[in-house]
Short mmCIF file of C-alpha atoms in Angstrom, two decimals:
data_model
loop_
_atom_site.label_atom_id
_atom_site.label_comp_id
_atom_site.label_asym_id
_atom_site.label_seq_id
_atom_site.Cartn_x
_atom_site.Cartn_y
_atom_site.Cartn_z
CA MET X 122 -10.65 17.27 -6.42
CA SER X 123 -11.42 13.66 -7.06
CA ALA X 124 -10.16 10.83 -4.90
CA TRP X 125 -8.06 9.55 -7.84
CA GLU X 126 -5.81 12.60 -7.59
CA HIS X 127 -5.05 11.80 -3.94
CA LEU X 128 -3.76 8.29 -4.70
CA SER X 129 -0.02 7.68 -4.88
CA GLU X 130 1.61 6.88 -8.20
CA GLN X 131 2.25 3.29 -7.11
CA THR X 132 -1.45 2.77 -6.40
CA LYS X 133 -2.42 4.39 -9.69
CA ASP X 134 -0.01 2.02 -11.45
CA VAL X 135 -1.69 -0.97 -9.78
CA TYR X 136 -5.08 0.24 -11.04
CA ARG X 137 -3.66 0.80 -14.53
CA GLN X 138 -2.16 -2.69 -14.66
CA LEU X 139 -5.45 -4.21 -13.50
CA GLY X 140 -7.25 -2.13 -16.11
CA THR X 141 -5.32 -3.78 -18.93
CA ARG X 142 -7.01 -7.09 -18.02
CA ASN X 143 -3.85 -8.75 -19.34
CA GLU X 144 -3.11 -11.77 -17.17
CA LYS X 145 0.66 -11.44 -17.58
CA GLU X 146 0.56 -7.79 -16.50
CA ILE X 147 -1.70 -8.55 -13.54
CA ASN X 148 0.55 -11.37 -12.35
CA LYS X 149 3.51 -8.96 -12.30
CA ILE X 150 1.82 -6.89 -9.58
CA LYS X 151 3.26 -7.67 -6.15
CA SER X 152 0.73 -8.74 -3.54
CA SER X 153 2.12 -6.15 -1.13
CA HIS X 154 1.32 -3.42 -3.68
CA ILE X 155 -2.24 -4.72 -3.96
CA ARG X 156 -2.67 -4.64 -0.16
CA LYS X 157 -1.24 -1.11 -0.02
CA ALA X 158 -3.54 0.01 -2.83
CA ILE X 159 -6.58 -1.36 -1.01
CA ARG X 160 -5.66 0.43 2.22
CA GLU X 161 -4.90 3.67 0.42
CA SER X 162 -8.11 3.51 -1.63
CA LEU X 163 -10.16 3.08 1.53
CA PHE X 164 -8.33 5.96 3.19
CA VAL X 165 -8.91 8.49 0.39
CA GLY X 166 -12.43 7.29 -0.44
CA TYR X 167 -11.74 5.62 -3.79
CA ASP X 168 -13.57 2.45 -2.79
CA ASP X 169 -16.99 2.84 -4.37
CA GLY X 170 -16.45 1.85 -7.98
CA SER X 171 -15.62 -0.91 -10.38
CA PRO X 172 -11.82 -0.43 -10.30
CA TYR X 173 -11.79 -1.03 -6.55
CA GLU X 174 -13.92 -4.14 -7.01
CA TRP X 175 -11.34 -5.49 -9.51
CA LEU X 176 -8.63 -4.79 -6.96
CA LYS X 177 -10.52 -6.64 -4.21
CA PHE X 178 -11.23 -9.52 -6.59
CA GLU X 179 -7.53 -9.91 -7.41
CA TYR X 180 -6.62 -9.76 -3.71
CA ASP X 181 -9.19 -12.43 -2.85
CA ARG X 182 -8.11 -14.61 -5.79
CA ARG X 183 -4.49 -14.57 -4.63
CA ASN X 184 -5.43 -15.32 -1.02
CA LYS X 185 -7.56 -18.30 -2.06
CA ARG X 186 -4.75 -19.65 -4.24
CA LEU X 187 -2.28 -19.29 -1.36
CA ALA X 188 -4.67 -21.00 1.05
CA ALA X 189 -5.10 -23.90 -1.38
CA ILE X 190 -1.33 -24.32 -1.73
CA VAL X 191 -0.85 -24.27 2.04
CA GLY X 192 -3.71 -26.75 2.49
CA ILE X 193 -2.27 -29.20 -0.01
CA GLY X 194 1.15 -28.85 1.62
CA SER X 195 -0.39 -29.62 5.01
CA ILE X 196 -2.08 -32.74 3.67
CA VAL X 197 1.16 -33.98 2.12
CA ALA X 198 3.05 -33.32 5.37
CA ALA X 199 0.40 -35.22 7.36
CA ILE X 200 0.57 -38.22 4.99
CA VAL X 201 4.37 -38.26 5.15
CA GLY X 202 4.17 -38.07 8.94
CA LEU X 203 1.74 -40.96 9.11
CA LEU X 204 3.80 -43.07 6.76
CA GLY X 205 6.93 -42.26 8.76
CA GLY X 206 5.15 -43.37 11.93
CA PHE X 207 4.11 -46.68 10.41
CA ILE X 208 7.49 -47.40 8.91
CA GLY X 209 9.62 -46.18 11.81
#
């Protein structure tokens, strides 16, 4: 039996959506489903091929985007705080 057969249907769906390489389809995937798929793939041994690399790439891409948004928000909050200190 291959490792693919041991994956849950939700994880298989995540791989199928990534396989379409359609940006709209990929953006519909919830980040929690991607994290679950990574954990499950590691558990059953489905982590040695190209589909898993696509999954990791998408996970990393989303984390970097989130970190950038949080970083920009922090900068804006710091500027507002400084301006509030000068004005107040």
